[in-house]
mmCIF file of C-alpha atoms and ligand atoms in Angstrom:
data_model
loop_
_atom_site.group_PDB
_atom_site.id
_atom_site.type_symbol
_atom_site.label_atom_id
_atom_site.label_comp_id
_atom_site.label_asym_id
_atom_site.label_seq_id
_atom_site.Cartn_x
_atom_site.Cartn_y
_atom_site.Cartn_z
ATOM 1 C CA MET U 26 -64.000 121.869 -51.447
ATOM 2 C CA LYS U 27 -62.918 122.009 -47.639
ATOM 3 C CA ARG U 28 -64.643 125.197 -46.959
ATOM 4 C CA ILE U 29 -67.952 122.920 -47.362
ATOM 5 C CA PRO U 30 -67.312 121.743 -44.140
ATOM 6 C CA THR U 31 -66.808 124.610 -42.164
ATOM 7 C CA VAL U 32 -69.686 125.795 -43.774
ATOM 8 C CA TYR U 33 -71.484 123.011 -42.102
ATOM 9 C CA LEU U 34 -70.393 122.938 -38.584
ATOM 10 C CA ALA U 35 -71.618 127.429 -38.478
ATOM 11 C CA ILE U 36 -74.413 126.316 -39.627
ATOM 12 C CA SER U 37 -75.225 123.733 -37.222
ATOM 13 C CA LEU U 38 -73.656 125.378 -34.169
ATOM 14 C CA SER U 39 -75.555 128.376 -34.086
ATOM 15 C CA ILE U 40 -79.112 126.427 -34.604
ATOM 16 C CA SER U 41 -77.844 124.369 -31.648
ATOM 17 C CA CYS U 42 -77.243 127.869 -29.897
ATOM 18 C CA MET U 43 -80.610 129.313 -31.235
ATOM 19 C CA LEU U 44 -82.009 126.167 -29.549
ATOM 20 C CA THR U 45 -80.296 126.515 -26.201
ATOM 21 C CA ALA U 46 -81.377 130.132 -25.860
ATOM 22 C CA CYS U 47 -84.327 128.964 -26.824
ATOM 23 C CA GLY U 48 -84.676 126.251 -24.452
ATOM 24 C CA GLN U 49 -82.738 128.001 -20.973
ATOM 25 C CA SER U 50 -86.070 131.410 -21.992
ATOM 26 C CA LYS U 51 -88.270 128.679 -21.268
ATOM 27 C CA GLU U 52 -87.007 127.064 -18.474
ATOM 28 C CA LYS U 53 -86.582 130.769 -16.660
ATOM 29 C CA GLN U 54 -90.640 130.857 -17.042
ATOM 30 C CA VAL U 55 -89.985 135.258 -16.965
ATOM 31 C CA PRO U 56 -93.138 136.412 -16.288
ATOM 32 C CA THR U 57 -93.113 139.714 -17.445
ATOM 33 C CA GLU U 58 -90.793 141.669 -19.468
ATOM 34 C CA ALA U 59 -90.212 144.495 -16.581
ATOM 35 C CA ASN U 60 -88.818 141.470 -15.174
ATOM 36 C CA ALA U 61 -86.529 140.511 -17.019
ATOM 37 C CA LYS U 62 -85.545 144.702 -16.899
ATOM 38 C CA THR U 63 -85.255 144.097 -13.332
ATOM 39 C CA LYS U 64 -83.239 141.145 -13.698
ATOM 40 C CA THR U 65 -80.807 142.932 -15.956
ATOM 41 C CA ALA U 66 -80.552 145.561 -13.874
ATOM 42 C CA MET U 67 -79.935 143.966 -11.122
ATOM 43 C CA ASN U 68 -77.580 141.610 -12.549
ATOM 44 C CA LYS U 69 -75.377 144.898 -13.670
ATOM 45 C CA ASN U 70 -75.490 147.584 -11.306
ATOM 46 C CA PRO U 71 -73.604 147.107 -8.402
ATOM 47 C CA TYR U 72 -75.790 150.414 -6.443
ATOM 48 C CA TYR U 73 -79.559 148.347 -7.132
ATOM 49 C CA SER U 74 -81.315 147.643 -4.208
ATOM 50 C CA HIS U 75 -85.093 147.614 -3.380
ATOM 51 C CA THR U 76 -84.089 148.118 0.116
ATOM 52 C CA SER U 77 -80.698 150.218 0.932
ATOM 53 C CA THR U 78 -81.672 153.521 1.778
ATOM 54 C CA GLU U 79 -78.072 155.037 0.818
ATOM 55 C CA LYS U 80 -77.582 158.240 -1.285
ATOM 56 C CA LEU U 81 -76.455 157.235 -4.832
ATOM 57 C CA ASN U 82 -73.343 160.274 -5.883
ATOM 58 C CA LEU U 83 -71.532 158.874 -8.733
ATOM 59 C CA THR U 84 -70.245 160.491 -11.178
ATOM 60 C CA ASP U 85 -72.075 160.567 -15.253
ATOM 61 C CA ALA U 86 -69.460 158.441 -16.934
ATOM 62 C CA GLU U 87 -69.915 155.568 -13.616
ATOM 63 C CA TRP U 88 -74.154 155.837 -14.339
ATOM 64 C CA LYS U 89 -72.888 155.052 -18.121
ATOM 65 C CA LYS U 90 -71.496 152.088 -17.583
ATOM 66 C CA ILE U 91 -74.520 150.714 -15.602
ATOM 67 C CA LEU U 92 -77.161 151.423 -16.837
ATOM 68 C CA PRO U 93 -78.980 150.455 -19.985
ATOM 69 C CA GLU U 94 -78.461 153.705 -22.559
ATOM 70 C CA ASP U 95 -82.474 154.551 -22.324
ATOM 71 C CA VAL U 96 -82.463 154.354 -18.899
ATOM 72 C CA TYR U 97 -79.218 156.524 -18.577
ATOM 73 C CA GLU U 98 -80.264 159.105 -20.857
ATOM 74 C CA VAL U 99 -83.918 159.754 -19.327
ATOM 75 C CA SER U 100 -82.239 159.415 -15.645
ATOM 76 C CA ARG U 101 -78.784 161.586 -15.903
ATOM 77 C CA HIS U 102 -80.299 162.987 -18.658
ATOM 78 C CA ALA U 103 -83.308 163.902 -18.117
ATOM 79 C CA ASP U 104 -84.952 162.795 -21.264
ATOM 80 C CA THR U 105 -88.481 161.900 -22.534
ATOM 81 C CA GLU U 106 -89.981 159.481 -24.078
ATOM 82 C CA ALA U 107 -92.691 159.876 -26.215
ATOM 83 C CA ALA U 108 -96.368 160.052 -25.220
ATOM 84 C CA PHE U 109 -98.336 157.030 -25.773
ATOM 85 C CA THR U 110 -95.603 154.486 -26.163
ATOM 86 C CA GLY U 111 -94.247 153.576 -22.344
ATOM 87 C CA LYS U 112 -95.327 149.822 -21.176
ATOM 88 C CA TYR U 113 -96.284 151.535 -18.233
ATOM 89 C CA TRP U 114 -99.107 154.774 -19.061
ATOM 90 C CA ASN U 115 -102.076 151.917 -19.602
ATOM 91 C CA TYR U 116 -100.456 149.134 -17.124
ATOM 92 C CA THR U 117 -102.420 148.171 -14.567
ATOM 93 C CA GLY U 118 -100.966 145.514 -12.610
ATOM 94 C CA THR U 119 -100.690 145.265 -8.537
ATOM 95 C CA GLY U 120 -97.974 146.238 -7.191
ATOM 96 C CA THR U 121 -94.547 147.983 -6.591
ATOM 97 C CA TYR U 122 -92.659 150.599 -9.227
ATOM 98 C CA TYR U 123 -89.279 151.039 -8.314
ATOM 99 C CA CYS U 124 -86.805 153.811 -9.824
ATOM 100 C CA ALA U 125 -85.131 151.333 -13.165
ATOM 101 C CA ALA U 126 -81.518 153.079 -12.200
ATOM 102 C CA CYS U 127 -81.017 152.572 -8.086
ATOM 103 C CA GLY U 128 -83.995 149.973 -7.943
ATOM 104 C CA ASN U 129 -85.442 152.366 -5.095
ATOM 105 C CA THR U 130 -89.304 152.484 -3.939
ATOM 106 C CA LEU U 131 -91.613 154.674 -5.708
ATOM 107 C CA PHE U 132 -94.879 154.125 -6.314
ATOM 108 C CA ARG U 133 -97.502 151.524 -5.425
ATOM 109 C CA SER U 134 -99.852 150.517 -7.665
ATOM 110 C CA ASP U 135 -102.314 151.580 -5.740
ATOM 111 C CA ALA U 136 -101.822 154.855 -6.798
ATOM 112 C CA LYS U 137 -101.894 154.956 -9.827
ATOM 113 C CA PHE U 138 -104.754 156.316 -12.423
ATOM 114 C CA ALA U 139 -105.482 156.853 -16.047
ATOM 115 C CA SER U 140 -104.718 159.562 -16.904
ATOM 116 C CA SER U 141 -104.952 160.152 -20.612
ATOM 117 C CA CYS U 142 -101.416 162.169 -21.038
ATOM 118 C CA GLY U 143 -99.683 159.178 -22.162
ATOM 119 C CA TRP U 144 -96.862 158.941 -19.316
ATOM 120 C CA PRO U 145 -97.631 156.481 -16.162
ATOM 121 C CA SER U 146 -98.877 158.999 -13.662
ATOM 122 C CA PHE U 147 -99.384 158.443 -9.946
ATOM 123 C CA PHE U 148 -101.599 160.274 -7.313
ATOM 124 C CA GLU U 149 -98.936 159.692 -4.294
ATOM 125 C CA GLN U 150 -94.911 158.248 -3.630
ATOM 126 C CA THR U 151 -94.424 155.812 -1.692
ATOM 127 C CA SER U 152 -92.875 157.932 1.554
ATOM 128 C CA LYS U 153 -91.732 161.496 1.680
ATOM 129 C CA THR U 154 -88.236 161.083 0.623
ATOM 130 C CA SER U 155 -89.028 158.524 -2.055
ATOM 131 C CA VAL U 156 -89.602 161.131 -4.619
ATOM 132 C CA VAL U 157 -87.617 165.262 -4.415
ATOM 133 C CA PHE U 158 -87.822 167.180 -6.314
ATOM 134 C CA LYS U 159 -86.508 170.425 -8.090
ATOM 135 C CA ASN U 160 -88.091 173.626 -9.939
ATOM 136 C CA ASP U 161 -87.268 172.922 -14.019
ATOM 137 C CA ASN U 162 -87.643 176.241 -16.197
ATOM 138 C CA SER U 163 -86.141 174.151 -19.511
ATOM 139 C CA TYR U 164 -88.011 174.363 -22.893
ATOM 140 C CA GLY U 165 -89.252 177.553 -21.769
ATOM 141 C CA MET U 166 -92.004 176.372 -19.667
ATOM 142 C CA VAL U 167 -91.842 176.451 -15.006
ATOM 143 C CA ARG U 168 -92.841 172.432 -13.783
ATOM 144 C CA VAL U 169 -91.222 171.134 -10.926
ATOM 145 C CA GLU U 170 -88.885 167.649 -12.177
ATOM 146 C CA ALA U 171 -89.206 164.632 -10.085
ATOM 147 C CA LEU U 172 -86.268 163.132 -9.078
ATOM 148 C CA CYS U 173 -85.929 159.815 -6.976
ATOM 149 C CA GLY U 174 -85.098 160.725 -3.190
ATOM 150 C CA ARG U 175 -82.056 157.794 -3.350
ATOM 151 C CA CYS U 176 -80.276 158.367 -6.444
ATOM 152 C CA GLY U 177 -81.357 162.084 -7.879
ATOM 153 C CA GLY U 178 -82.146 160.406 -11.151
ATOM 154 C CA HIS U 179 -84.739 162.039 -13.649
ATOM 155 C CA LEU U 180 -87.544 160.470 -14.016
ATOM 156 C CA GLY U 181 -90.472 163.472 -14.668
ATOM 157 C CA HIS U 182 -92.171 166.499 -13.375
ATOM 158 C CA LEU U 183 -95.047 166.860 -11.087
ATOM 159 C CA PHE U 184 -98.470 168.975 -12.000
ATOM 160 C CA ASP U 185 -101.777 170.065 -9.663
ATOM 161 C CA ASP U 186 -104.195 168.378 -12.311
ATOM 162 C CA GLY U 187 -104.556 165.341 -10.399
ATOM 163 C CA PRO U 188 -106.893 162.855 -8.776
ATOM 164 C CA GLU U 189 -107.885 163.254 -4.874
ATOM 165 C CA PRO U 190 -106.858 162.782 -1.999
ATOM 166 C CA THR U 191 -103.686 164.868 -3.094
ATOM 167 C CA GLY U 192 -104.303 166.446 -6.856
ATOM 168 C CA LYS U 193 -101.455 166.193 -7.650
ATOM 169 C CA ARG U 194 -100.223 163.737 -10.726
ATOM 170 C CA TYR U 195 -96.318 162.404 -10.960
ATOM 171 C CA CYS U 196 -96.139 162.255 -14.786
ATOM 172 C CA MET U 197 -92.729 159.638 -15.273
ATOM 173 C CA ASN U 198 -91.214 158.381 -18.092
ATOM 174 C CA SER U 199 -91.699 153.950 -18.153
ATOM 175 C CA ILE U 200 -88.247 154.065 -18.863
ATOM 176 C CA ALA U 201 -87.001 154.963 -15.646
ATOM 177 C CA LEU U 202 -89.226 152.692 -14.081
ATOM 178 C CA ASP U 203 -89.034 149.563 -13.008
ATOM 179 C CA PHE U 204 -92.012 147.018 -11.799
ATOM 180 C CA GLU U 205 -92.879 144.055 -8.970
ATOM 181 C CA PRO U 206 -95.987 142.319 -9.331
ATOM 182 C CA ASP U 207 -97.289 141.825 -5.712
ATOM 183 C CA GLU U 208 -96.434 137.698 -4.950
ATOM 184 C CA LYS U 209 -99.152 135.546 -4.847
HETATM 185 FE FE1 LIG P 23 -82.812 155.360 -8.002
#
């Protein structure tokens, strides 16, 4: 009999926590899932910045501590998300795409184009140094790997079948990107 009040208390606390969480979620009015992810990354990752140009040279263990697991696997171990599963492959919002690992500015939305490949695709990076490249001969293919110019994290690959004016296709992983909409 003595356990009954404890159980009631636990249930009451659980309901209370759920209601509080719901209330906080509504108060924040986070506009998009992408924004929420960016803010989470900024809170946990002291290197995350949209303005710093300082090159980052962290160890794998340091990255593992501060990155969400999915971002860590793509950025630091060149994992690839399945085609047509990422949140940006067919996203058309107006704004800026940043590196999910370090916040570096990578692409503007007006350089994004509709590609049938199933991954977010761009024809131009924001600056000469925002994305850097490396030959990638893994999996028996000859490809050009695209990496973040600030943290060196894997973003995806660069192909020569993109639209004019560059003819390039930056084939990116959604997981490696953060999107921030333009302010209205
Ligand atoms: Fe980066």
